[in-house]
XYZ file of C-alpha atoms in Angstrom:
533
model
C -33.299 -9.780 9.250
C -33.301 -12.664 6.717
C -34.403 -12.407 3.165
C -37.562 -13.996 2.314
C -37.653 -16.707 -0.445
C -39.804 -14.774 -2.785
C -40.754 -15.816 -6.128
C -39.520 -13.057 -8.606
C -40.429 -12.478 -12.417
C -38.650 -10.592 -15.141
C -40.726 -7.686 -16.379
C -40.029 -5.046 -18.863
C -39.392 -1.596 -17.342
C -39.306 1.573 -19.362
C -37.578 4.923 -18.834
C -38.126 8.425 -20.807
C -34.532 9.165 -21.811
C -35.383 12.237 -24.017
C -38.371 14.203 -24.470
C -38.033 17.595 -26.183
C -38.171 19.403 -29.386
C -35.179 19.055 -31.658
C -34.196 21.614 -34.036
C -32.510 20.902 -37.285
C -31.109 23.598 -39.297
C -30.541 23.072 -43.046
C -28.580 25.158 -45.592
C -27.973 24.690 -49.373
C -26.756 26.387 -52.492
C -28.874 24.976 -55.407
C -27.358 25.221 -58.836
C -29.926 24.751 -61.626
C -29.313 21.826 -64.152
C -28.531 23.074 -67.598
C -31.933 21.795 -69.103
C -33.703 24.334 -66.544
C -34.445 27.860 -67.812
C -33.174 30.951 -65.961
C -34.981 32.114 -62.836
C -37.309 35.184 -63.177
C -39.224 34.731 -60.187
C -39.548 32.218 -57.360
C -43.304 31.441 -56.881
C -42.860 28.723 -53.944
C -40.532 26.724 -52.013
C -41.902 23.927 -49.991
C -40.269 21.234 -47.818
C -41.020 17.658 -47.024
C -39.234 15.912 -44.108
C -39.137 12.216 -43.458
C -37.072 10.235 -40.644
C -35.806 7.098 -42.609
C -33.801 5.525 -39.577
C -32.701 5.807 -35.968
C -29.836 4.152 -33.905
C -28.662 4.281 -30.382
C -25.039 3.939 -29.287
C -24.166 4.295 -25.511
C -25.879 7.641 -24.375
C -26.642 9.028 -27.842
C -29.317 8.624 -30.272
C -29.168 9.709 -33.991
C -31.739 10.294 -36.517
C -31.124 9.955 -40.311
C -33.528 11.984 -42.280
C -34.187 13.458 -45.773
C -35.411 16.832 -46.619
C -37.017 17.171 -50.019
C -37.057 20.713 -51.674
C -39.682 21.605 -54.191
C -38.969 25.008 -55.656
C -41.605 26.480 -57.949
C -40.614 29.345 -60.211
C -41.177 31.411 -63.394
C -38.364 30.985 -65.913
C -37.515 32.545 -69.367
C -37.831 30.466 -72.347
C -35.055 30.042 -74.942
C -36.099 33.161 -76.847
C -36.446 35.255 -73.552
C -39.958 36.388 -74.970
C -42.278 34.386 -72.587
C -42.130 33.312 -68.882
C -42.484 29.583 -68.487
C -43.571 27.616 -65.185
C -41.025 25.421 -63.940
C -39.880 23.284 -60.876
C -36.637 22.188 -59.395
C -36.377 19.417 -56.883
C -33.365 18.930 -54.465
C -32.675 16.298 -51.924
C -31.073 17.394 -48.649
C -30.158 14.429 -46.360
C -29.466 15.095 -42.668
C -28.241 13.572 -39.255
C -29.368 14.850 -35.816
C -27.721 13.556 -32.720
C -29.071 13.873 -29.253
C -27.796 13.187 -25.806
C -29.840 10.849 -23.644
C -30.285 10.899 -19.923
C -28.713 7.552 -19.387
C -27.170 4.688 -21.384
C -29.571 2.571 -23.198
C -29.495 -0.596 -25.389
C -32.916 -0.643 -26.645
C -34.809 2.737 -27.345
C -38.391 3.178 -28.765
C -38.552 6.468 -30.818
C -41.584 8.482 -31.290
C -41.021 11.449 -33.676
C -43.377 13.856 -35.367
C -42.894 17.238 -37.460
C -43.886 20.068 -35.022
C -43.106 22.994 -37.471
C -40.864 23.942 -40.458
C -39.340 27.006 -41.726
C -38.136 27.845 -45.243
C -36.300 30.976 -46.850
C -35.535 30.610 -50.342
C -34.141 33.192 -52.649
C -32.418 33.392 -56.049
C -28.915 34.879 -55.695
C -28.521 34.688 -59.548
C -30.448 33.314 -62.478
C -28.877 29.947 -62.005
C -28.394 29.786 -58.375
C -30.778 29.431 -55.258
C -29.797 29.996 -51.683
C -31.838 28.026 -49.256
C -31.990 28.488 -45.541
C -34.490 26.221 -43.447
C -34.995 24.436 -40.300
C -37.431 21.722 -38.917
C -38.619 21.408 -35.395
C -39.121 17.506 -34.410
C -40.917 16.427 -31.455
C -38.757 13.500 -30.224
C -39.676 11.077 -27.351
C -37.170 8.269 -26.785
C -38.228 5.608 -24.222
C -35.585 2.817 -23.111
C -36.615 -0.643 -22.305
C -34.931 -3.066 -20.011
C -35.710 -6.248 -17.866
C -35.892 -5.976 -14.042
C -36.841 -8.612 -11.385
C -39.946 -7.875 -9.244
C -41.808 -10.026 -6.592
C -44.798 -11.782 -7.466
C -45.330 -14.316 -4.588
C -43.748 -15.211 -1.369
C -42.478 -18.948 -1.156
C -43.503 -20.227 2.062
C -41.758 -22.937 4.192
C -44.484 -25.394 5.214
C -42.387 -26.489 8.282
C -41.631 -23.104 9.514
C -44.159 -20.550 7.750
C -43.408 -16.852 8.080
C -46.833 -15.690 7.589
C -45.963 -13.240 4.708
C -49.043 -11.480 3.193
C -48.553 -9.823 -0.233
C -50.814 -7.005 -1.694
C -50.886 -7.863 -5.524
C -51.743 -5.549 -8.341
C -52.728 -7.354 -11.580
C -52.498 -5.128 -14.722
C -52.206 -5.748 -18.694
C -48.698 -4.843 -19.758
C -47.879 -4.069 -23.465
C -44.199 -4.990 -23.984
C -42.898 -3.352 -27.145
C -41.379 -6.169 -29.275
C -39.891 -4.020 -31.872
C -40.061 -0.824 -33.746
C -39.062 -1.459 -37.339
C -38.501 1.535 -39.672
C -37.443 0.137 -42.957
C -37.397 1.417 -46.535
C -39.059 -0.157 -49.595
C -38.282 0.885 -53.045
C -40.950 1.499 -55.785
C -40.405 1.671 -59.455
C -43.154 2.183 -61.990
C -43.689 3.318 -65.510
C -47.067 5.269 -65.957
C -48.837 6.310 -69.279
C -50.381 9.613 -69.835
C -54.176 9.606 -70.303
C -55.557 9.050 -73.769
C -55.721 12.315 -75.550
C -53.087 14.017 -73.287
C -50.382 16.020 -74.956
C -46.688 14.918 -74.254
C -44.575 16.264 -71.313
C -42.148 18.890 -71.856
C -41.268 19.420 -68.344
C -42.937 18.376 -64.935
C -44.023 21.654 -62.950
C -45.161 20.216 -59.801
C -46.109 16.777 -58.104
C -47.503 15.423 -54.792
C -47.070 11.963 -53.770
C -48.526 10.217 -50.480
C -48.535 6.580 -49.476
C -51.471 4.853 -47.746
C -51.255 1.480 -46.119
C -54.452 -0.339 -46.506
C -53.692 -3.599 -45.034
C -50.918 -5.339 -42.928
C -50.354 -8.686 -41.421
C -47.897 -10.203 -38.886
C -46.352 -13.500 -39.570
C -43.299 -15.120 -37.806
C -40.804 -12.177 -37.695
C -42.209 -10.136 -40.592
C -44.658 -7.598 -41.468
C -46.345 -7.932 -44.837
C -47.783 -4.736 -45.991
C -50.158 -3.608 -48.822
C -51.092 -0.133 -49.950
C -51.327 2.726 -52.364
C -49.396 5.566 -53.972
C -51.608 8.545 -54.571
C -49.927 10.743 -57.202
C -51.097 14.145 -58.565
C -48.958 15.875 -61.430
C -49.015 19.066 -63.017
C -47.087 19.510 -66.300
C -46.036 21.634 -69.040
C -47.302 20.214 -72.328
C -45.048 19.838 -75.309
C -47.298 22.142 -77.612
C -46.856 25.365 -79.270
C -48.916 27.145 -76.490
C -47.021 25.313 -73.746
C -50.338 24.602 -71.958
C -50.421 23.188 -68.536
C -51.883 19.775 -68.073
C -52.925 17.617 -64.944
C -52.770 13.752 -64.272
C -53.627 11.596 -61.242
C -52.592 7.972 -60.497
C -53.430 5.473 -57.920
C -50.483 2.729 -57.757
C -50.708 -0.530 -55.583
C -47.495 -0.991 -53.604
C -46.344 -3.662 -51.183
C -43.424 -4.638 -49.015
C -42.040 -7.227 -46.458
C -40.150 -5.735 -43.674
C -38.201 -7.463 -40.594
C -39.874 -7.490 -37.287
C -37.735 -9.449 -34.856
C -39.924 -11.389 -32.058
C -43.078 -10.629 -33.817
C -45.906 -13.082 -34.457
C -49.599 -13.110 -35.180
C -50.410 -12.797 -31.481
C -48.746 -9.362 -31.416
C -50.568 -6.218 -31.881
C -49.147 -3.940 -34.714
C -49.830 -0.335 -35.795
C -48.072 0.429 -39.162
C -48.164 3.104 -41.884
C -46.261 4.287 -44.900
C -44.417 7.514 -45.435
C -42.806 8.778 -48.779
C -39.290 9.551 -47.970
C -38.135 10.651 -51.261
C -39.177 10.220 -55.215
C -38.063 11.039 -58.521
C -40.566 11.554 -61.309
C -39.400 12.227 -64.926
C -40.782 12.126 -68.402
C -39.865 9.252 -70.658
C -40.004 8.735 -74.355
C -42.122 6.130 -76.036
C -41.346 4.177 -79.171
C -42.236 7.264 -81.260
C -39.870 9.366 -79.414
C -42.707 11.532 -77.629
C -42.815 11.894 -73.700
C -46.026 10.150 -73.100
C -44.498 8.174 -70.402
C -43.501 8.934 -66.801
C -41.025 7.074 -64.758
C -41.247 7.071 -61.011
C -38.593 5.866 -58.370
C -39.724 6.397 -54.863
C -38.378 5.399 -51.442
C -41.271 4.746 -48.827
C -40.663 4.143 -45.315
C -42.662 1.328 -43.265
C -43.109 2.740 -39.839
C -44.452 0.212 -37.176
C -44.927 -0.260 -33.456
C -45.342 -3.812 -32.458
C -46.247 -4.961 -28.807
C -47.298 -8.118 -27.141
C -50.099 -7.854 -24.402
C -49.604 -9.905 -21.295
C -51.350 -10.139 -17.874
C -49.068 -9.588 -15.071
C -49.441 -9.501 -11.232
C -46.765 -7.713 -9.013
C -46.651 -7.177 -5.214
C -46.475 -3.509 -3.984
C -46.745 -3.943 -0.169
C -46.185 -6.702 2.121
C -46.350 -7.643 6.007
C -46.127 -10.767 8.114
C -48.637 -12.039 10.623
C -45.879 -13.591 12.761
C -42.853 -11.564 12.640
C -41.412 -7.955 11.926
C -41.369 -7.598 8.222
C -39.957 -5.053 5.811
C -40.515 -4.673 2.015
C -37.987 -3.029 -0.215
C -39.645 -1.440 -3.053
C -39.053 1.253 -5.739
C -41.094 2.973 -8.475
C -41.175 1.485 -11.954
C -42.394 2.724 -15.129
C -44.241 0.623 -17.693
C -44.896 1.717 -21.268
C -48.158 0.469 -22.775
C -50.148 1.143 -26.122
C -53.348 2.853 -25.332
C -54.806 3.538 -28.725
C -53.451 2.883 -32.229
C -54.739 6.000 -34.373
C -55.367 5.822 -38.186
C -57.958 8.200 -39.038
C -58.851 10.419 -42.076
C -60.072 13.922 -41.156
C -61.530 16.233 -43.657
C -60.999 20.230 -43.754
C -63.497 22.126 -45.260
C -62.913 25.911 -45.819
C -63.268 28.865 -48.237
C -60.636 30.808 -49.887
C -61.520 34.477 -51.339
C -60.058 34.849 -54.668
C -58.494 38.119 -55.958
C -60.579 39.763 -58.617
C -57.805 39.385 -61.369
C -57.999 35.497 -61.220
C -59.179 34.201 -64.431
C -58.192 30.385 -64.502
C -57.145 28.116 -61.788
C -54.607 25.657 -62.910
C -53.881 23.587 -59.887
C -54.380 23.376 -56.079
C -52.888 21.049 -53.385
C -52.443 21.085 -49.728
C -49.605 20.169 -47.317
C -49.152 19.750 -43.485
C -46.478 21.914 -42.363
C -46.473 20.902 -38.819
C -48.447 19.809 -35.685
C -48.696 20.131 -31.887
C -50.416 17.849 -29.430
C -52.094 18.643 -26.217
C -54.077 16.347 -23.632
C -56.949 17.565 -21.889
C -59.889 16.049 -19.886
C -63.432 16.557 -20.991
C -66.406 14.965 -19.324
C -64.184 13.007 -17.002
C -62.295 11.346 -19.990
C -58.954 12.109 -21.422
C -58.670 13.301 -25.073
C -55.686 14.056 -27.543
C -56.048 17.050 -29.332
C -53.737 17.463 -32.533
C -53.550 21.022 -33.818
C -52.321 21.003 -37.613
C -51.113 23.706 -39.646
C -52.427 23.206 -43.156
C -51.035 25.077 -46.131
C -53.473 25.363 -49.017
C -51.770 26.351 -52.444
C -53.238 27.591 -55.732
C -51.737 28.173 -59.048
C -53.729 30.275 -61.408
C -53.604 32.599 -64.239
C -54.771 36.322 -64.291
C -56.737 38.062 -67.049
C -53.527 38.874 -68.813
C -52.442 35.234 -68.974
C -49.695 35.683 -66.265
C -49.086 32.755 -63.711
C -49.928 33.627 -60.010
C -49.358 31.755 -56.931
C -51.379 31.934 -53.863
C -51.256 30.134 -50.568
C -52.909 30.313 -47.150
C -52.136 28.562 -43.997
C -55.186 27.465 -42.044
C -55.560 25.597 -38.661
C -57.088 22.377 -38.524
C -57.920 20.569 -35.202
C -58.605 16.822 -34.800
C -59.536 15.186 -31.524
C -59.225 11.688 -30.244
C -60.689 10.173 -26.965
C -58.443 8.024 -24.898
C -60.937 6.134 -22.834
C -58.270 3.516 -21.666
C -55.825 6.018 -20.323
C -55.089 5.567 -16.665
C -55.287 8.654 -14.249
C -51.905 10.327 -13.529
C -50.050 8.454 -16.268
C -47.892 10.335 -18.778
C -49.156 10.215 -22.444
C -47.150 10.267 -25.560
C -48.444 10.911 -29.063
C -46.158 11.802 -32.064
C -48.595 11.665 -35.044
C -47.725 11.455 -38.715
C -49.840 13.665 -40.781
C -50.031 13.748 -44.522
C -52.701 15.107 -47.282
C -54.342 12.182 -49.019
C -56.951 14.099 -50.867
C -57.664 17.634 -52.340
C -60.391 19.088 -54.407
C -62.159 22.449 -54.823
C -65.272 24.031 -56.383
C -65.195 27.569 -57.503
C -67.903 30.075 -57.204
C -67.724 33.811 -58.580
C -65.288 35.158 -56.246
C -64.450 32.286 -53.892
C -63.124 28.646 -53.635
C -64.787 26.029 -51.710
C -61.917 23.665 -50.466
C -61.904 20.174 -49.210
C -58.638 18.625 -47.897
C -58.602 15.084 -46.495
C -55.641 14.404 -44.010
C -54.548 10.988 -42.854
C -53.200 10.869 -39.240
C -51.448 7.788 -37.976
C -49.567 7.057 -34.897
C -49.740 5.340 -31.386
C -51.097 7.046 -28.097
C -49.046 5.421 -25.470
C -48.857 5.989 -21.661
C -46.034 5.730 -19.156
C -47.730 4.462 -16.109
C -45.699 4.401 -12.689
C -46.212 2.031 -9.767
C -44.324 0.996 -6.859
C -43.155 -2.696 -7.141
C -41.343 -4.846 -4.475
C -37.775 -5.975 -5.100
C -37.235 -8.051 -2.062
C -38.876 -8.984 1.386
C -37.001 -9.359 4.630
C -38.459 -11.089 7.661
C -36.900 -10.823 11.291
C -37.674 -14.188 13.082
C -36.110 -12.906 16.219
C -38.903 -10.317 16.730
C -42.233 -12.014 16.626
C -45.376 -9.810 16.550
C -46.639 -9.020 20.010
C -50.433 -8.585 20.770
C -51.610 -6.382 23.823
C -54.359 -8.963 24.837
C -55.057 -12.397 24.352
C -58.234 -12.400 22.489
C -58.911 -14.157 19.054
C -61.366 -11.703 17.748
C -61.553 -8.061 17.921
C -64.016 -5.329 16.781
C -63.005 -2.373 14.705
C -65.268 0.454 13.552
C -63.972 1.336 10.020
C -64.937 4.688 8.364
C -65.976 5.078 4.642
C -62.851 4.977 2.284
C -60.697 2.949 4.638
C -59.010 -0.120 2.906
C -59.352 -3.617 4.204
C -55.556 -4.297 3.233
C -54.394 -1.521 5.635
C -56.804 -2.631 8.414
C -55.663 -6.229 8.228
C -51.866 -5.044 8.078
C -52.536 -3.130 11.247
C -53.769 -5.997 13.208
C -51.025 -8.484 11.376
C -54.010 -10.769 10.344
C -54.593 -12.102 6.842
C -56.829 -10.065 4.566
C -58.630 -13.127 3.377
C -59.641 -14.052 6.985
C -61.070 -10.429 7.452
C -63.027 -10.644 4.253
C -64.664 -14.071 5.229
C -65.552 -12.807 8.676
C -67.295 -9.724 7.153
C -68.920 -10.968 3.925
C -71.997 -8.827 4.607
C -70.009 -5.502 4.201
C -70.267 -3.736 1.079
C -66.688 -3.146 -0.417
C -65.501 -1.272 -3.638
C -63.507 -2.919 -6.323
C -60.235 -1.903 -4.697
C -61.614 -3.214 -1.399
C -62.527 -0.160 0.245
C -65.448 0.134 2.939
C -68.143 2.245 1.193
C -69.712 3.350 4.612
C -69.022 3.334 8.165
C -69.154 -0.493 9.233
C -68.479 -2.526 12.345
C -65.834 -4.999 11.359
C -64.765 -8.388 12.936
C -61.138 -8.849 12.854
C -59.881 -12.561 13.606
C -56.514 -12.547 15.277
C -54.387 -15.404 13.944
C -52.942 -17.911 16.545
C -49.739 -17.255 18.085
């Protein structure tokens, strides 16, 4: 056999090189700074996780992350006569390396927090022992260029009669997946009439991207930082005050290969921050200084229409096609939706005053299911609802409750039989409550962002061989034959069986009703033209 002079095209082919849950264990001994009061009781220890970067080297993929620890506790004042509400923040960087299925140059990483665990205890009045872990869902997909047959280049003087079955589909080739950090520094004033800050008790910060634009090799982003703050006022009674801020942020990050013709899904994620009181000109802490690191996560792809051959035959000679399955990753849906949780918390009888409330997402899981013939993604969130309150004796109490929250996203463009990938980022961007006599009506707004992708496998021709020493033989010498086709038979397979051109069969049977993929819809008599020898 001789190789046919086929026309080939370089296509982007993908392979899943890692798809599992990664456990990240964390341990730390936290020593209280000198300005913090001694620990009497730990109320709540919470964790925030953020992946700041990823890199691949050979068969290994490394993730760089940051764990922010927020420990809320009751401490003794200097006289030891009264308990004060205080908070200690601690940063715990971590690295996690996983082994890939094969060596890869370019890897797309899809990561989300699946669950977290935290055990925090005071081993002395000045020292906290932390044992924690995080489960990250990690899916890594490699990209490479492969040659595939698109057409057969025929010799006009000696045609080989090669017929190709071609499949046209839209390919979303991922151009880049930037993950870069932008720095935010702001100075904020307390509201009019607010008492100066003695110490910050708790704070929650979330970042929301409101707009992004692709220019040549760059992403220009704009958004907001939502800040809620609870602080101990510098007064004789050491009262507790609240403040909320919304700050504009912006940043430009590199996106090699991207331009305004690409599709981009992007979002912000707060990686770490420091919020501290600052003195004004009169020496009072009426200012707040913020330093934050915000990660810009983006997925950028370029859509193109490609046509590849997946089967072949010759009308003149014996012919053999060499094909292999190839996987193609494509963006199906870019998700960026706000979902509202509404629930009720029963309050203990001794609660007198609610000081503050907030919510945190402590993990998520994703499943795919079919409903009414359509695929959908179901995201199950663990939502931690927290309350700080005082009882009738004026003592500070902490209450929390973990509630499930379910969000559903239809995927109308998903192809049947494809593998779906979705690792969403979830953050609380709004929290409010309304108290009745013995319960609390809670509203918690959660922002979900991420890309729903699919890995679709199809058989693709790599080369075609034609044996000119073995021409096709016919049993009789007719130029037309009759064939009775059953419903569901494919015109390509019929033409291949008779070594004739599919186009000739279609032209001879224009009255026959065919489906979109050239299948006979009912039993039909077909006229099959036999090409000249």
